[in-house]
Coordinates of C-alpha atoms in Angstrom, one line a residue:
M23 CA 0.0 0.0 0.0
N24 CA 1.4 3.4 -1.0
A25 CA 1.8 6.0 1.8
H26 CA -0.8 8.3 0.3
N27 CA -3.4 5.4 0.2
K28 CA -3.2 4.8 4.0
P29 CA -6.6 5.3 5.7
N30 CA -5.1 7.5 8.3
A31 CA -3.3 10.8 7.7
P32 CA 0.5 10.6 7.8
V33 CA 2.3 11.6 11.0
L34 CA 4.2 14.8 10.1
D35 CA 6.5 15.3 13.1
S36 CA 9.6 13.5 12.0
Y37 CA 10.2 15.2 8.6
W38 CA 12.1 18.4 8.9
M39 CA 10.9 20.1 5.7
P40 CA 13.2 22.3 3.6
F41 CA 12.5 26.0 2.9
T42 CA 9.2 25.6 4.8
A43 CA 7.6 27.2 7.8
N44 CA 7.3 23.8 9.4
R45 CA 5.0 24.6 12.3
Q46 CA 2.6 26.6 10.0
F47 CA 2.6 23.8 7.4
K48 CA 2.0 21.0 9.8
A49 CA -1.0 22.8 11.3
A50 CA -2.6 22.9 7.8
P51 CA -0.7 20.6 5.5
R52 CA -0.9 20.7 1.7
L53 CA -0.1 17.1 0.5
L54 CA 0.3 15.9 -3.1
A55 CA -0.4 12.2 -3.7
S56 CA 0.1 11.6 -7.5
A57 CA 0.8 13.5 -10.7
E58 CA 0.1 13.0 -14.5
G59 CA 0.8 15.4 -17.3
M60 CA 0.0 19.0 -16.2
Y61 CA -1.7 18.0 -13.0
Y62 CA -1.1 16.9 -9.4
T63 CA -3.7 15.1 -7.4
S64 CA -3.8 16.2 -3.7
A65 CA -4.0 13.7 -0.9
D66 CA -7.7 14.6 -0.5
G67 CA -8.4 13.8 -4.1
R68 CA -8.5 17.3 -5.7
T69 CA -6.9 18.0 -9.1
V70 CA -4.2 20.8 -9.0
L71 CA -2.9 22.4 -12.1
D72 CA 0.9 22.6 -11.9
G73 CA 1.9 26.2 -12.7
T74 CA 5.5 25.7 -11.6
A75 CA 6.7 22.5 -13.3
G76 CA 7.1 21.1 -9.8
L77 CA 10.0 23.3 -8.7
W78 CA 11.1 24.6 -12.1
C79 CA 12.1 21.1 -13.1
V80 CA 9.3 18.9 -14.6
N81 CA 9.7 20.4 -18.1
A82 CA 8.2 17.5 -19.9
G83 CA 5.2 17.1 -17.6
H84 CA 4.6 14.5 -14.9
G85 CA 4.3 10.7 -15.1
R86 CA 6.4 10.1 -18.2
R87 CA 6.4 6.4 -18.7
Q88 CA 9.4 6.5 -21.0
I89 CA 11.5 7.8 -18.1
A90 CA 10.1 5.4 -15.6
S91 CA 10.8 2.5 -17.9
A92 CA 14.4 3.6 -18.4
V93 CA 14.9 3.9 -14.7
E94 CA 13.4 0.5 -14.1
R95 CA 15.6 -1.1 -16.7
Q96 CA 18.8 0.5 -15.3
L97 CA 17.9 -0.4 -11.7
T98 CA 17.6 -4.1 -12.7
Q99 CA 20.7 -4.1 -14.8
M100 CA 23.0 -2.1 -12.4
D101 CA 21.7 0.1 -9.6
F102 CA 25.0 1.8 -8.7
A103 CA 28.6 1.9 -9.8
P104 CA 31.5 4.1 -8.6
S105 CA 32.8 6.9 -10.7
F106 CA 36.1 7.4 -9.0
Q107 CA 38.8 5.7 -11.1
M108 CA 36.0 3.6 -12.6
G109 CA 33.4 4.1 -15.2
H110 CA 30.2 2.7 -16.7
P111 CA 29.0 3.2 -20.3
I112 CA 25.7 5.0 -19.6
A113 CA 27.5 8.0 -18.0
F114 CA 29.6 8.4 -21.1
D115 CA 26.6 7.9 -23.4
F116 CA 24.6 10.6 -21.6
A117 CA 27.6 13.0 -21.7
E118 CA 27.8 12.6 -25.5
R119 CA 24.1 13.3 -25.8
L120 CA 24.4 16.4 -23.6
A121 CA 27.4 17.5 -25.7
E122 CA 25.3 17.5 -28.8
I123 CA 23.0 20.1 -27.4
A124 CA 25.5 21.8 -25.1
P125 CA 25.3 25.6 -24.6
G126 CA 27.1 27.8 -27.1
P127 CA 27.5 28.2 -30.8
E128 CA 28.7 25.5 -33.2
G129 CA 32.5 25.2 -32.9
A130 CA 32.5 26.7 -29.4
K131 CA 30.1 24.6 -27.4
L132 CA 30.6 24.0 -23.7
D133 CA 30.8 20.3 -24.4
R134 CA 32.8 18.9 -21.5
V135 CA 30.4 17.7 -18.8
F136 CA 31.0 17.2 -15.1
Y137 CA 28.2 15.4 -13.2
T138 CA 26.8 16.4 -9.8
G139 CA 23.8 15.5 -7.7
S140 CA 21.9 18.8 -7.7
G141 CA 22.0 22.5 -8.7
S142 CA 23.7 23.4 -5.4
E143 CA 26.4 20.9 -6.1
S144 CA 26.7 22.2 -9.7
V145 CA 27.3 25.7 -8.5
D146 CA 30.0 24.7 -5.9
T147 CA 31.6 22.6 -8.6
A148 CA 31.7 25.4 -11.1
L149 CA 33.2 27.8 -8.5
K150 CA 35.9 25.2 -7.7
I151 CA 36.6 24.6 -11.4
A152 CA 37.1 28.3 -11.9
I153 CA 39.6 28.6 -9.1
A154 CA 41.4 25.5 -10.3
Y155 CA 41.5 26.8 -13.8
Q156 CA 43.1 30.1 -12.7
R157 CA 45.7 28.3 -10.7
A158 CA 46.4 25.9 -13.7
I159 CA 47.2 28.9 -16.0
G160 CA 49.5 30.5 -13.4
Q161 CA 46.9 32.9 -11.9
G162 CA 46.9 31.4 -8.4
T163 CA 46.1 34.8 -6.8
R164 CA 42.6 34.7 -8.4
T165 CA 40.4 33.2 -5.7
R166 CA 37.7 35.9 -5.3
L167 CA 34.2 35.0 -6.5
I168 CA 31.7 37.6 -7.7
G169 CA 27.9 37.0 -7.5
R170 CA 25.0 39.4 -7.7
E171 CA 22.4 40.8 -5.3
R172 CA 19.1 38.9 -5.4
G173 CA 20.9 36.0 -7.0
Y174 CA 20.2 32.4 -5.9
H175 CA 22.9 29.8 -6.4
G176 CA 21.8 27.0 -4.1
V177 CA 22.6 26.4 -0.5
G178 CA 26.2 25.2 -0.4
F179 CA 28.6 27.5 1.3
G180 CA 29.9 28.5 -2.1
G181 CA 26.4 29.1 -3.4
I182 CA 25.2 31.2 -0.5
S183 CA 28.5 33.2 -0.6
V184 CA 27.9 34.3 -4.2
G185 CA 24.2 34.4 -3.8
G186 CA 22.3 37.5 -2.8
I187 CA 19.3 36.4 -0.8
L188 CA 19.5 37.8 2.7
N189 CA 17.7 34.9 4.5
N190 CA 20.1 32.4 2.9
R191 CA 23.1 34.3 4.3
R192 CA 22.1 35.9 7.6
V193 CA 22.6 32.7 9.8
F194 CA 25.6 31.2 8.0
P195 CA 29.2 32.4 7.4
Q196 CA 30.3 33.0 3.8
L197 CA 33.5 32.3 2.0
N198 CA 36.1 35.1 2.4
G199 CA 36.5 37.2 -0.7
S200 CA 33.1 37.0 -2.2
D201 CA 31.5 40.2 -3.4
H202 CA 28.4 41.2 -5.4
L203 CA 27.2 43.2 -8.3
R204 CA 24.0 45.2 -7.9
H205 CA 20.8 43.5 -9.1
T206 CA 19.1 44.6 -12.3
H207 CA 15.5 45.0 -11.0
D208 CA 14.2 48.5 -11.8
L209 CA 10.5 48.7 -11.1
A210 CA 10.3 52.4 -11.8
R211 CA 11.6 52.2 -15.4
N212 CA 10.9 48.7 -16.5
A213 CA 7.5 47.7 -15.2
Y214 CA 5.2 45.5 -17.3
V215 CA 7.8 44.6 -19.8
K216 CA 7.5 41.6 -22.1
G217 CA 10.9 40.1 -22.7
Q218 CA 14.0 42.1 -21.9
P219 CA 13.7 45.5 -20.4
E220 CA 15.3 48.5 -22.1
H221 CA 17.0 50.1 -19.1
G222 CA 19.9 48.8 -17.0
A223 CA 22.7 47.5 -19.3
D224 CA 25.0 50.0 -17.5
L225 CA 24.6 47.9 -14.3
A226 CA 27.1 45.5 -15.7
D227 CA 29.7 48.2 -15.1
D228 CA 29.5 47.3 -11.5
L229 CA 32.0 44.6 -12.3
E230 CA 34.5 47.3 -13.3
R231 CA 33.9 48.9 -9.9
L232 CA 34.7 45.6 -8.2
V233 CA 37.8 45.1 -10.3
A234 CA 39.0 48.6 -9.3
L235 CA 38.2 47.8 -5.7
H236 CA 39.8 44.4 -5.4
G237 CA 42.2 44.1 -8.4
A238 CA 41.5 41.9 -11.4
E239 CA 44.4 39.7 -10.3
T240 CA 42.3 38.5 -7.3
I241 CA 39.0 37.7 -9.1
A242 CA 38.6 34.1 -10.5
A243 CA 35.0 34.2 -11.7
C244 CA 31.7 36.1 -11.9
I245 CA 28.5 34.0 -11.6
V246 CA 25.0 35.2 -12.6
E247 CA 21.6 33.7 -13.4
P248 CA 20.8 34.8 -17.0
V249 CA 17.2 35.1 -15.6
A250 CA 17.0 35.2 -11.8
G251 CA 14.2 32.8 -10.9
S252 CA 14.0 32.3 -7.2
T253 CA 14.0 36.0 -6.4
G254 CA 11.0 36.7 -8.6
V255 CA 11.9 36.5 -12.3
L256 CA 14.4 39.3 -12.8
I257 CA 15.1 39.5 -16.5
P258 CA 18.4 40.9 -17.8
P259 CA 18.2 44.3 -19.5
K260 CA 19.1 44.5 -23.2
G261 CA 22.9 44.5 -23.6
Y262 CA 23.6 43.6 -19.9
L263 CA 24.9 40.1 -20.4
E264 CA 26.9 41.1 -23.5
K265 CA 28.6 43.9 -21.5
L266 CA 29.3 41.5 -18.6
R267 CA 30.9 39.0 -21.0
A268 CA 33.1 41.8 -22.4
I269 CA 34.3 43.0 -19.0
C270 CA 35.1 39.4 -18.0
D271 CA 37.2 39.0 -21.2
K272 CA 39.0 42.3 -20.6
H273 CA 40.1 41.3 -17.1
G274 CA 40.7 37.5 -17.4
I275 CA 37.6 36.7 -15.3
L276 CA 35.7 33.5 -16.0
L277 CA 31.9 34.0 -16.6
I278 CA 29.6 31.4 -15.2
F279 CA 25.9 31.2 -16.1
D280 CA 23.7 29.5 -13.5
E281 CA 21.1 27.8 -15.8
V282 CA 19.7 25.4 -13.2
I283 CA 16.3 27.0 -14.0
T284 CA 16.7 28.3 -17.5
G285 CA 18.4 25.2 -19.0
F286 CA 16.5 22.7 -21.1
G287 CA 13.9 24.7 -22.9
R288 CA 12.5 27.2 -20.4
L289 CA 13.1 30.2 -22.6
G290 CA 12.4 28.6 -26.0
A291 CA 16.0 27.5 -26.7
A292 CA 18.0 24.7 -25.2
F293 CA 19.8 27.1 -22.9
A294 CA 19.6 30.8 -22.0
T295 CA 23.1 30.9 -23.3
D296 CA 21.7 30.3 -26.8
Y297 CA 18.6 32.4 -26.3
F298 CA 20.6 35.5 -25.4
G299 CA 23.5 34.7 -27.7
V300 CA 26.1 35.2 -25.0
T301 CA 28.5 32.3 -24.2
P302 CA 30.0 32.0 -20.7
D303 CA 32.9 29.7 -19.7
L304 CA 30.9 27.4 -17.5
V305 CA 27.2 26.6 -17.2
T306 CA 25.5 25.0 -14.2
T307 CA 22.4 22.8 -14.7
A308 CA 20.1 20.4 -12.8
K309 CA 16.3 20.3 -12.6
G310 CA 15.2 19.8 -16.2
L311 CA 18.3 17.6 -16.8
T312 CA 16.2 14.5 -15.8
N313 CA 12.7 16.1 -15.8
G314 CA 13.0 16.1 -12.0
A315 CA 12.6 12.3 -11.9
I316 CA 16.0 11.5 -10.4
P317 CA 18.2 14.1 -8.6
M318 CA 21.1 15.0 -10.9
G319 CA 23.1 18.1 -12.0
A320 CA 25.8 18.8 -14.5
V321 CA 28.4 21.5 -15.2
F322 CA 29.1 22.3 -18.8
S323 CA 32.6 23.5 -19.4
S324 CA 34.3 25.2 -22.3
R325 CA 37.2 23.3 -23.8
K326 CA 39.5 26.2 -22.8
V327 CA 38.7 25.6 -19.2
H328 CA 38.7 21.8 -19.3
D329 CA 41.9 21.5 -21.4
A330 CA 43.8 23.9 -19.1
L331 CA 43.5 21.2 -16.3
M332 CA 44.6 18.3 -18.5
H333 CA 48.3 18.7 -17.9
G334 CA 50.9 17.2 -15.6
P335 CA 51.5 13.5 -15.0
E336 CA 48.9 11.3 -16.7
N337 CA 48.4 9.3 -13.4
A338 CA 47.5 12.5 -11.5
I339 CA 43.9 13.5 -10.7
E340 CA 43.4 16.7 -12.6
L341 CA 40.5 18.0 -10.5
F342 CA 40.4 16.8 -7.0
H343 CA 36.7 17.0 -6.7
G344 CA 33.6 14.8 -7.2
Y345 CA 30.6 13.2 -5.5
T346 CA 29.6 9.6 -4.7
Y347 CA 26.6 10.1 -7.0
S348 CA 28.5 11.8 -9.9
G349 CA 27.2 10.1 -13.0
H350 CA 24.8 7.8 -11.1
P351 CA 23.7 5.2 -13.6
V352 CA 20.0 5.4 -12.8
A353 CA 20.1 9.2 -13.1
C354 CA 21.9 8.9 -16.4
A355 CA 19.2 6.6 -17.7
A356 CA 16.5 9.1 -16.6
G357 CA 18.5 11.8 -18.3
I358 CA 18.8 10.0 -21.7
A359 CA 15.1 9.2 -21.7
T360 CA 14.4 12.9 -20.9
L361 CA 16.5 14.1 -23.8
D362 CA 14.7 11.7 -26.1
I363 CA 11.4 13.2 -25.0
Y364 CA 12.7 16.7 -25.5
R365 CA 13.9 15.8 -29.0
D366 CA 10.9 13.8 -30.1
E367 CA 8.3 16.3 -28.9
G368 CA 10.3 19.5 -29.8
L369 CA 10.1 20.7 -26.2
L370 CA 13.5 22.6 -26.1
T371 CA 12.0 25.2 -28.5
R372 CA 8.3 24.9 -27.6
A373 CA 8.3 27.9 -25.2
A374 CA 9.1 30.1 -28.3
E375 CA 5.9 28.8 -29.9
L376 CA 3.8 29.4 -26.7
Q377 CA 5.4 32.7 -25.8
D378 CA 2.8 35.1 -27.4
D379 CA -0.2 33.3 -25.8
W380 CA 1.7 33.1 -22.5
Y381 CA 2.5 36.8 -22.6
E382 CA -1.1 37.8 -23.4
A383 CA -2.4 35.6 -20.6
M384 CA -0.1 36.8 -17.9
H385 CA -0.3 40.5 -18.8
S386 CA -4.1 40.3 -18.8
L387 CA -3.7 40.4 -15.0
K388 CA -2.6 44.0 -15.1
G389 CA -4.9 46.2 -13.2
L390 CA -6.1 43.5 -10.8
P391 CA -5.9 44.4 -7.1
H392 CA -2.4 44.7 -5.6
V393 CA -0.5 43.9 -8.9
I394 CA 2.3 46.4 -9.4
D395 CA 4.4 44.6 -12.1
I396 CA 4.3 41.7 -14.5
R397 CA 7.5 40.3 -16.1
T398 CA 7.5 37.6 -18.8
I399 CA 10.2 35.8 -20.8
G400 CA 10.0 32.4 -22.5
L401 CA 7.6 30.3 -20.5
I402 CA 8.3 32.2 -17.2
A403 CA 6.4 34.9 -15.5
G404 CA 6.8 37.0 -12.4
I405 CA 3.8 38.9 -10.9
E406 CA 4.8 41.3 -8.2
L407 CA 2.3 42.4 -5.6
A408 CA 2.2 45.4 -3.3
S409 CA 3.2 44.3 0.2
R410 CA 1.0 44.8 3.2
D411 CA 2.2 47.4 5.6
G412 CA 4.5 45.7 8.1
A413 CA 3.9 42.2 6.6
P414 CA 6.1 41.7 3.5
G415 CA 5.3 38.4 1.8
A416 CA 2.0 37.8 3.7
R417 CA -0.3 38.8 0.8
A418 CA 1.4 36.5 -1.7
Y419 CA 1.4 33.7 0.7
D420 CA -2.3 34.0 1.2
V421 CA -2.8 34.0 -2.6
F422 CA -0.6 30.9 -2.8
V423 CA -2.8 29.1 -0.2
D424 CA -6.0 30.3 -1.9
C425 CA -4.9 29.1 -5.3
F426 CA -3.9 25.7 -4.0
E427 CA -7.3 25.3 -2.5
K428 CA -8.9 26.2 -5.8
G429 CA -6.7 23.8 -7.9
L430 CA -3.6 25.8 -8.9
L431 CA 0.0 25.4 -7.7
I432 CA 2.0 28.6 -7.8
R433 CA 5.3 29.6 -6.3
V434 CA 5.8 32.7 -4.2
T435 CA 9.0 34.5 -3.1
G436 CA 8.3 37.4 -0.9
D437 CA 5.4 39.2 -2.6
I438 CA 6.2 37.9 -6.0
I439 CA 4.4 35.1 -7.7
A440 CA 6.4 33.0 -10.1
F441 CA 5.1 30.8 -12.9
S442 CA 7.0 28.2 -15.0
P443 CA 4.5 25.6 -16.2
P444 CA 5.7 22.4 -17.9
L445 CA 6.6 22.9 -21.6
I446 CA 3.7 20.6 -22.6
A447 CA 1.2 23.3 -21.6
E448 CA -1.5 24.4 -23.9
K449 CA -3.4 27.7 -24.2
K450 CA -6.3 26.3 -22.1
H451 CA -3.9 25.9 -19.2
F452 CA -2.9 29.5 -19.4
E453 CA -6.6 30.5 -19.3
D454 CA -7.1 28.3 -16.2
I455 CA -4.1 29.8 -14.5
V456 CA -5.3 33.4 -15.2
S457 CA -8.9 32.6 -14.0
I458 CA -7.9 31.0 -10.7
L459 CA -5.1 33.5 -9.9
G460 CA -7.3 36.4 -10.9
D461 CA -10.1 35.4 -8.6
A462 CA -7.6 34.9 -5.8
L463 CA -6.1 38.3 -6.3
K464 CA -9.6 39.8 -6.1
R465 CA -10.2 38.0 -2.8
A466 CA -6.8 39.0 -1.3
A467 CA -6.9 41.7 1.3

């Protein structure tokens, strides 16, 4: 008998939930029992439209039998194999498949793949690779890492050090030497923009300020999300990423794109790297890599970075780094099946086809109570609400609960509602999202 079929409600005390107000949740739990296509079914039998692709990860929709079958086959053939000084074919097969769609233009793709177990691990891996690269080319003084305000790069110590979310940082110490660019959100000048805003490319010059402050010889890498998701869909101004790339080139700084959210079709191209036409040196991924079915992440590296480490004695470990579950065979099987679905159903570019209908649906919410901004790009939307006096985040949380009770899963961060529906969505799903959310906004105090 499955846990969700038990006649009695589950005991909630033992599970310490992540990023959750545990006491509040356990007083009135929201439990999901099954999922298929665009919908969850709650533990009490209600259908809930998934407006967030799970947690930005179920890009091909839920319950894909092709992935489940691949996982089952791999589990029965070989459940685990070590990746330290050993290998198994499926990890190499998956890497070859990933290299075919790797970020970047033909002839300059980031087609060297390092496996991790999550987005947080991918970020810490990329930061370590950047420092190792600088040392390998004789730039050992370059250990400083630059992130951005309102950035989210997971919850490892490296990720929270370059990240810019206060609550991720206020309790825990950060790595020495990290610093931050200003964020790009400009509500006064860029409200209600579809796609990239016009104003703010000059904010990339903040990197020049940090170079002047710290010295280029101390900076290893700069990491940004092409589109910041977890802090409320902050879209890069036109020319911003291009300018950031140029400044990094000028000063010998590696540029890292965190594409844990934007990778695998979210913007209408395989990666945001391709959507924006700006190629970094390293790209971090996870989430859509396996459609969320099995935890896994990957770092895509340029050959310049990879090859710089392939020197010295052949029996020496070039990068003293890795995880027990790097290249886990079952995760690789899920990943290959996911890539097959993306290819066969054209999902890596489908957001471009849906974009106009998506924009129209989301921006139809303009003028509803408490809405002060709507931001859209690809199949992502951020809807910003005015905060209640003395209670930031409370209004959006109430809307979140209201929507769940009415059959829609949304994500909130502060007083910003974020949407990222599965790439299999249809126009009718957009209409349902707008209807349920619109009614909730009208009810919100």
